[in-house]
Amino acid sequence: MKRRLRRGAIVAAGAALAGLGVARWRGVFRTAVQGQSMAPTLLPGQFLIASLARHIHRGDVVVVRLPARGIDAVKRVVGLPGERIRVEEGRAEVDGRALAEPYAHGIGASGDWSLGEREYLLLGDDRGESTDGRAFGPVPREAIVGVVRFRYWPKAGRVR
């Protein structure tokens, strides 16, 4: 009986992953977390489901393509087009007002940015461990390829 259950679970997992491969054609794709920059929200080795980025909001966790570094990264949207962002001691201000970020912790580099009409500032949740917008600067809208919706391995759940 145990063997049958295990085999059934393997078949179900395989079918789900095959479905994800087909779903990419419909604007959904999967990615994996690399590094500690989004801890504790997301941990290295977790697998994520993202959808094409049609609408981007502050606080969204997104997949960004960084061609200069040759990678896709997972970061959080902190600054939106047209805003002035200041980061000091790990805390962000938007147009002079402190941003409520219950997920953010750690202290890293500081900086000031005035974002263009199609630029976003992306930061990791673990500000002390993240290589993010403080290092590579604002990113153009076209570099944001997806919004993370769900994590499915090893722990399943919505990403907020």
Tab-separated table of C-alpha atoms in Angstrom:
chain	number	residue	atom	x	y	z
A	1	MET	CA	0.000	0.000	0.000
A	2	LYS	CA	2.823	2.433	0.898
A	3	ARG	CA	4.539	1.713	-2.389
A	4	ARG	CA	1.326	2.445	-4.328
A	5	LEU	CA	0.884	5.770	-2.495
A	6	ARG	CA	4.495	6.780	-3.156
A	7	ARG	CA	4.173	5.877	-6.829
A	8	GLY	CA	0.919	7.835	-7.059
A	9	ALA	CA	2.576	10.887	-5.499
A	10	ILE	CA	5.458	10.691	-7.982
A	11	VAL	CA	3.077	10.414	-10.934
A	12	ALA	CA	0.995	13.353	-9.640
A	13	ALA	CA	4.106	15.505	-9.145
A	14	GLY	CA	5.334	14.644	-12.643
A	15	ALA	CA	1.964	15.549	-14.155
A	16	ALA	CA	1.937	18.870	-12.299
A	17	LEU	CA	5.421	19.752	-13.523
A	18	ALA	CA	4.511	18.779	-17.093
A	19	GLY	CA	1.476	21.044	-16.783
A	20	LEU	CA	3.741	23.879	-15.706
A	21	GLY	CA	5.801	23.397	-18.838
A	22	VAL	CA	2.663	23.819	-20.954
A	23	ALA	CA	1.516	26.736	-18.799
A	24	ARG	CA	4.587	28.781	-19.783
A	25	TRP	CA	2.916	29.310	-23.126
A	26	ARG	CA	0.009	30.875	-21.257
A	27	GLY	CA	2.087	33.433	-19.361
A	28	VAL	CA	3.079	31.350	-16.321
A	29	PHE	CA	6.579	30.092	-15.625
A	30	ARG	CA	8.649	28.627	-12.833
A	31	THR	CA	11.907	29.799	-11.303
A	32	ALA	CA	14.071	29.012	-8.292
A	33	VAL	CA	15.420	31.129	-5.447
A	34	GLN	CA	19.185	31.482	-5.397
A	35	GLY	CA	20.927	33.097	-2.438
A	36	GLN	CA	19.786	34.594	0.853
A	37	SER	CA	18.624	38.022	-0.359
A	38	MET	CA	14.895	37.324	0.101
A	39	ALA	CA	15.122	35.461	3.434
A	40	PRO	CA	13.070	34.734	5.436
A	41	THR	CA	10.238	35.297	2.915
A	42	LEU	CA	11.910	33.039	0.342
A	43	LEU	CA	14.814	30.681	0.953
A	44	PRO	CA	17.489	29.280	-1.363
A	45	GLY	CA	16.286	26.219	-3.240
A	46	GLN	CA	12.591	27.081	-3.117
A	47	PHE	CA	10.741	26.798	-6.426
A	48	LEU	CA	8.334	29.530	-7.465
A	49	ILE	CA	5.518	30.108	-9.933
A	50	ALA	CA	5.421	33.534	-11.583
A	51	SER	CA	3.088	35.107	-14.102
A	52	LEU	CA	3.987	37.602	-16.784
A	53	ALA	CA	4.326	41.065	-15.280
A	54	ARG	CA	1.382	43.042	-16.597
A	55	HIS	CA	0.807	45.253	-13.558
A	56	ILE	CA	3.569	45.924	-11.045
A	57	HIS	CA	2.856	47.262	-7.563
A	58	ARG	CA	5.020	48.266	-4.625
A	59	GLY	CA	5.673	45.236	-2.466
A	60	ASP	CA	5.382	42.723	-5.327
A	61	VAL	CA	8.062	40.039	-5.466
A	62	VAL	CA	9.280	39.950	-9.060
A	63	VAL	CA	11.643	38.093	-11.366
A	64	VAL	CA	14.028	40.514	-13.036
A	65	ARG	CA	16.372	39.746	-15.918
A	66	LEU	CA	19.836	41.216	-15.311
A	67	PRO	CA	21.648	40.755	-18.635
A	68	ALA	CA	24.836	42.478	-17.437
A	69	ARG	CA	25.121	39.804	-14.745
A	70	GLY	CA	23.746	36.986	-16.904
A	71	ILE	CA	21.067	35.967	-14.386
A	72	ASP	CA	17.419	36.251	-13.428
A	73	ALA	CA	16.977	37.448	-9.854
A	74	VAL	CA	14.050	37.509	-7.418
A	75	LYS	CA	13.604	40.880	-5.663
A	76	ARG	CA	10.890	43.062	-4.123
A	77	VAL	CA	9.545	46.254	-5.740
A	78	VAL	CA	10.278	49.243	-3.505
A	79	GLY	CA	10.311	52.194	-5.910
A	80	LEU	CA	7.808	52.944	-8.684
A	81	PRO	CA	8.203	55.166	-11.770
A	82	GLY	CA	8.590	58.866	-11.029
A	83	GLU	CA	9.383	58.442	-7.319
A	84	ARG	CA	12.387	59.581	-5.345
A	85	ILE	CA	13.733	56.759	-3.153
A	86	ARG	CA	16.210	56.998	-0.309
A	87	VAL	CA	17.607	53.945	1.465
A	88	GLU	CA	19.524	54.447	4.683
A	89	GLU	CA	20.402	51.844	7.315
A	90	GLY	CA	18.204	49.314	5.504
A	91	ARG	CA	15.070	51.476	5.661
A	92	ALA	CA	13.446	52.959	2.566
A	93	GLU	CA	11.760	56.343	2.138
A	94	VAL	CA	9.526	57.207	-0.801
A	95	ASP	CA	9.234	60.894	-1.632
A	96	GLY	CA	10.354	61.723	1.926
A	97	ARG	CA	7.955	59.346	3.728
A	98	ALA	CA	9.092	56.190	5.507
A	99	LEU	CA	7.933	53.030	3.778
A	100	ALA	CA	6.323	50.338	5.959
A	101	GLU	CA	8.237	47.144	5.157
A	102	PRO	CA	7.538	44.451	7.764
A	103	TYR	CA	9.441	41.908	5.630
A	104	ALA	CA	12.690	43.945	5.426
A	105	HIS	CA	15.606	43.484	7.814
A	106	GLY	CA	19.346	43.977	7.902
A	107	ILE	CA	21.492	46.959	7.023
A	108	GLY	CA	23.387	47.387	3.781
A	109	ALA	CA	24.464	50.123	1.414
A	110	SER	CA	22.580	53.406	1.322
A	111	GLY	CA	21.624	55.559	-1.644
A	112	ASP	CA	19.265	57.992	-3.351
A	113	TRP	CA	17.484	57.501	-6.670
A	114	SER	CA	15.089	59.537	-8.786
A	115	LEU	CA	13.260	57.041	-10.960
A	116	GLY	CA	12.351	57.672	-14.587
A	117	GLU	CA	8.900	57.113	-16.025
A	118	ARG	CA	9.541	53.376	-16.706
A	119	GLU	CA	12.045	52.594	-13.938
A	120	TYR	CA	11.674	50.561	-10.736
A	121	LEU	CA	13.922	50.154	-7.696
A	122	LEU	CA	14.150	46.547	-6.501
A	123	LEU	CA	15.587	45.447	-3.156
A	124	GLY	CA	16.015	42.152	-1.337
A	125	ASP	CA	14.216	41.576	1.966
A	126	ASP	CA	17.528	40.784	3.713
A	127	ARG	CA	19.155	44.164	3.094
A	128	GLY	CA	22.460	43.074	4.591
A	129	GLU	CA	22.816	40.053	2.252
A	130	SER	CA	21.244	41.348	-0.953
A	131	THR	CA	22.863	42.441	-4.185
A	132	ASP	CA	19.999	44.540	-5.458
A	133	GLY	CA	19.086	47.978	-6.804
A	134	ARG	CA	21.609	49.563	-4.475
A	135	ALA	CA	24.312	47.801	-6.524
A	136	PHE	CA	22.803	47.617	-10.044
A	137	GLY	CA	20.539	50.696	-9.873
A	138	PRO	CA	16.979	51.137	-11.111
A	139	VAL	CA	15.749	48.641	-13.698
A	140	PRO	CA	13.634	49.404	-16.770
A	141	ARG	CA	10.106	48.012	-16.959
A	142	GLU	CA	11.172	45.643	-19.735
A	143	ALA	CA	13.650	43.864	-17.396
A	144	ILE	CA	10.864	42.726	-15.043
A	145	VAL	CA	9.693	39.456	-16.570
A	146	GLY	CA	7.267	38.154	-13.957
A	147	VAL	CA	5.471	38.628	-10.660
A	148	VAL	CA	5.913	35.757	-8.195
A	149	ARG	CA	2.550	34.332	-7.110
A	150	PHE	CA	3.210	31.012	-5.412
A	151	ARG	CA	5.981	28.811	-4.031
A	152	TYR	CA	5.555	25.097	-4.538
A	153	TRP	CA	8.664	23.293	-3.289
A	154	PRO	CA	9.662	22.349	-0.640
A	155	LYS	CA	6.979	24.409	1.081
A	156	ALA	CA	3.818	25.423	-0.772
A	157	GLY	CA	1.970	28.692	-0.324
A	158	ARG	CA	1.219	32.152	-1.681
A	159	VAL	CA	4.010	34.711	-1.804
A	160	ARG	CA	3.052	38.052	-0.305
